[in-house]
Amino acid sequence: MIQGKKVLVMAVIFSVMLLAGGATAFGQEAHDPTAVSSGYMTADIAAARPVGLASTILGTATFIISSPFSALGGNLEHSFTELVKKPFLYTFKRPLGTF
């Protein structure tokens, strides 16, 4: 009977120690604003970057085709910013996993 109580007490002490360590680990993760999960990084590499690259290529082609009309309208710089610069920055200058 005493042996059973000893095992039970040790199990309770071990469980409390594990819970305290786990709570500390979760607390540190929640307070780190720069931490990005691997899921976000994977989604960024698999989906967002290829779409951004396609947007950059299509935006550049559209800008080249529409640049004479944009120049006549006086909004060449704005057209460049929206069609080429923003997709480029989104694709190549953004930290991995941040959207």
PDB file of C-alpha atoms in Angstrom:
ATOM      1  CA  MET A   1       0.000   0.000   0.000  1.00  0.00           C
ATOM      2  CA  ILE A   2       2.792   2.454   0.862  1.00  0.00           C
ATOM      3  CA  GLN A   3       4.606   1.558  -2.378  1.00  0.00           C
ATOM      4  CA  GLY A   4       1.474   2.464  -4.409  1.00  0.00           C
ATOM      5  CA  LYS A   5       1.156   5.838  -2.652  1.00  0.00           C
ATOM      6  CA  LYS A   6       4.819   6.545  -3.324  1.00  0.00           C
ATOM      7  CA  VAL A   7       4.352   5.915  -7.055  1.00  0.00           C
ATOM      8  CA  LEU A   8       1.208   8.072  -7.104  1.00  0.00           C
ATOM      9  CA  VAL A   9       2.956  10.966  -5.326  1.00  0.00           C
ATOM     10  CA  MET A  10       5.920  10.756  -7.717  1.00  0.00           C
ATOM     11  CA  ALA A  11       3.549  10.715 -10.725  1.00  0.00           C
ATOM     12  CA  VAL A  12       1.728  13.817  -9.456  1.00  0.00           C
ATOM     13  CA  ILE A  13       5.010  15.661  -8.825  1.00  0.00           C
ATOM     14  CA  PHE A  14       6.286  14.706 -12.292  1.00  0.00           C
ATOM     15  CA  SER A  15       3.029  15.850 -13.920  1.00  0.00           C
ATOM     16  CA  VAL A  16       3.120  19.224 -12.172  1.00  0.00           C
ATOM     17  CA  MET A  17       6.728  19.729 -13.280  1.00  0.00           C
ATOM     18  CA  LEU A  18       5.815  18.936 -16.907  1.00  0.00           C
ATOM     19  CA  LEU A  19       2.831  21.303 -16.839  1.00  0.00           C
ATOM     20  CA  ALA A  20       4.936  24.144 -15.463  1.00  0.00           C
ATOM     21  CA  GLY A  21       7.612  23.652 -18.131  1.00  0.00           C
ATOM     22  CA  GLY A  22       5.037  23.452 -20.914  1.00  0.00           C
ATOM     23  CA  ALA A  23       3.280  26.622 -19.786  1.00  0.00           C
ATOM     24  CA  THR A  24       6.581  28.497 -19.829  1.00  0.00           C
ATOM     25  CA  ALA A  25       7.330  27.348 -23.362  1.00  0.00           C
ATOM     26  CA  PHE A  26       3.915  28.455 -24.604  1.00  0.00           C
ATOM     27  CA  GLY A  27       4.266  31.788 -22.837  1.00  0.00           C
ATOM     28  CA  GLN A  28       7.595  32.522 -24.519  1.00  0.00           C
ATOM     29  CA  GLU A  29       6.247  31.665 -27.958  1.00  0.00           C
ATOM     30  CA  ALA A  30       3.227  33.923 -27.519  1.00  0.00           C
ATOM     31  CA  HIS A  31       5.348  36.922 -26.478  1.00  0.00           C
ATOM     32  CA  ASP A  32       7.759  36.753 -29.422  1.00  0.00           C
ATOM     33  CA  PRO A  33       6.202  38.999 -32.095  1.00  0.00           C
ATOM     34  CA  THR A  34       8.926  38.243 -34.657  1.00  0.00           C
ATOM     35  CA  ALA A  35       8.372  34.471 -34.608  1.00  0.00           C
ATOM     36  CA  VAL A  36       6.734  33.121 -37.755  1.00  0.00           C
ATOM     37  CA  SER A  37       5.374  29.600 -37.813  1.00  0.00           C
ATOM     38  CA  SER A  38       6.670  27.029 -40.247  1.00  0.00           C
ATOM     39  CA  GLY A  39       3.164  26.675 -41.662  1.00  0.00           C
ATOM     40  CA  TYR A  40       3.155  30.319 -42.755  1.00  0.00           C
ATOM     41  CA  MET A  41       6.628  29.917 -44.249  1.00  0.00           C
ATOM     42  CA  THR A  42       5.583  26.815 -46.179  1.00  0.00           C
ATOM     43  CA  ALA A  43       2.442  28.503 -47.485  1.00  0.00           C
ATOM     44  CA  ASP A  44       4.521  31.503 -48.482  1.00  0.00           C
ATOM     45  CA  ILE A  45       7.021  29.406 -50.454  1.00  0.00           C
ATOM     46  CA  ALA A  46       4.398  27.112 -52.002  1.00  0.00           C
ATOM     47  CA  ALA A  47       1.693  29.633 -52.895  1.00  0.00           C
ATOM     48  CA  ALA A  48       2.370  33.306 -52.248  1.00  0.00           C
ATOM     49  CA  ARG A  49       5.808  33.607 -53.855  1.00  0.00           C
ATOM     50  CA  PRO A  50       4.850  31.886 -57.134  1.00  0.00           C
ATOM     51  CA  VAL A  51       1.694  34.002 -57.371  1.00  0.00           C
ATOM     52  CA  GLY A  52       3.758  37.108 -56.631  1.00  0.00           C
ATOM     53  CA  LEU A  53       6.250  36.160 -59.340  1.00  0.00           C
ATOM     54  CA  ALA A  54       3.444  35.662 -61.849  1.00  0.00           C
ATOM     55  CA  SER A  55       1.961  39.019 -60.820  1.00  0.00           C
ATOM     56  CA  THR A  56       5.325  40.704 -61.309  1.00  0.00           C
ATOM     57  CA  ILE A  57       5.741  39.223 -64.795  1.00  0.00           C
ATOM     58  CA  LEU A  58       2.160  39.997 -65.872  1.00  0.00           C
ATOM     59  CA  GLY A  59       2.311  43.463 -64.329  1.00  0.00           C
ATOM     60  CA  THR A  60       5.547  44.241 -66.154  1.00  0.00           C
ATOM     61  CA  ALA A  61       4.064  43.080 -69.467  1.00  0.00           C
ATOM     62  CA  THR A  62       0.925  45.118 -68.849  1.00  0.00           C
ATOM     63  CA  PHE A  63       3.007  48.168 -67.945  1.00  0.00           C
ATOM     64  CA  ILE A  64       5.056  47.873 -71.130  1.00  0.00           C
ATOM     65  CA  ILE A  65       1.927  47.609 -73.273  1.00  0.00           C
ATOM     66  CA  SER A  66       0.072  50.413 -71.483  1.00  0.00           C
ATOM     67  CA  SER A  67       2.999  52.783 -70.912  1.00  0.00           C
ATOM     68  CA  PRO A  68       2.309  54.957 -73.990  1.00  0.00           C
ATOM     69  CA  PHE A  69      -1.244  55.500 -72.800  1.00  0.00           C
ATOM     70  CA  SER A  70      -0.116  56.089 -69.214  1.00  0.00           C
ATOM     71  CA  ALA A  71       2.429  58.637 -70.425  1.00  0.00           C
ATOM     72  CA  LEU A  72      -0.248  60.475 -72.397  1.00  0.00           C
ATOM     73  CA  GLY A  73      -2.500  60.446 -69.345  1.00  0.00           C
ATOM     74  CA  GLY A  74       0.256  61.698 -67.053  1.00  0.00           C
ATOM     75  CA  ASN A  75       0.225  58.755 -64.677  1.00  0.00           C
ATOM     76  CA  LEU A  76       3.265  56.797 -65.825  1.00  0.00           C
ATOM     77  CA  GLU A  77       4.862  56.775 -62.364  1.00  0.00           C
ATOM     78  CA  HIS A  78       1.674  55.630 -60.650  1.00  0.00           C
ATOM     79  CA  SER A  79       1.199  52.913 -63.274  1.00  0.00           C
ATOM     80  CA  PHE A  80       4.771  51.682 -62.730  1.00  0.00           C
ATOM     81  CA  THR A  81       4.311  51.626 -58.962  1.00  0.00           C
ATOM     82  CA  GLU A  82       1.082  49.635 -59.065  1.00  0.00           C
ATOM     83  CA  LEU A  83       1.933  47.200 -61.864  1.00  0.00           C
ATOM     84  CA  VAL A  84       5.662  46.555 -61.359  1.00  0.00           C
ATOM     85  CA  LYS A  85       7.063  47.897 -58.097  1.00  0.00           C
ATOM     86  CA  LYS A  86       4.449  46.645 -55.596  1.00  0.00           C
ATOM     87  CA  PRO A  87       4.344  43.045 -56.921  1.00  0.00           C
ATOM     88  CA  PHE A  88       8.162  42.991 -57.056  1.00  0.00           C
ATOM     89  CA  LEU A  89       8.498  44.181 -53.448  1.00  0.00           C
ATOM     90  CA  TYR A  90       5.825  41.715 -52.302  1.00  0.00           C
ATOM     91  CA  THR A  91       7.608  38.827 -53.989  1.00  0.00           C
ATOM     92  CA  PHE A  92      11.278  39.520 -53.345  1.00  0.00           C
ATOM     93  CA  LYS A  93      11.687  41.993 -50.460  1.00  0.00           C
ATOM     94  CA  ARG A  94       9.133  40.693 -47.939  1.00  0.00           C
ATOM     95  CA  PRO A  95      10.359  38.490 -45.040  1.00  0.00           C
ATOM     96  CA  LEU A  96       9.459  34.839 -45.440  1.00  0.00           C
ATOM     97  CA  GLY A  97       6.133  33.916 -43.836  1.00  0.00           C
ATOM     98  CA  THR A  98       4.799  37.442 -43.383  1.00  0.00           C
ATOM     99  CA  PHE A  99       1.836  38.488 -45.476  1.00  0.00           C
TER     100      PHE A  99
END
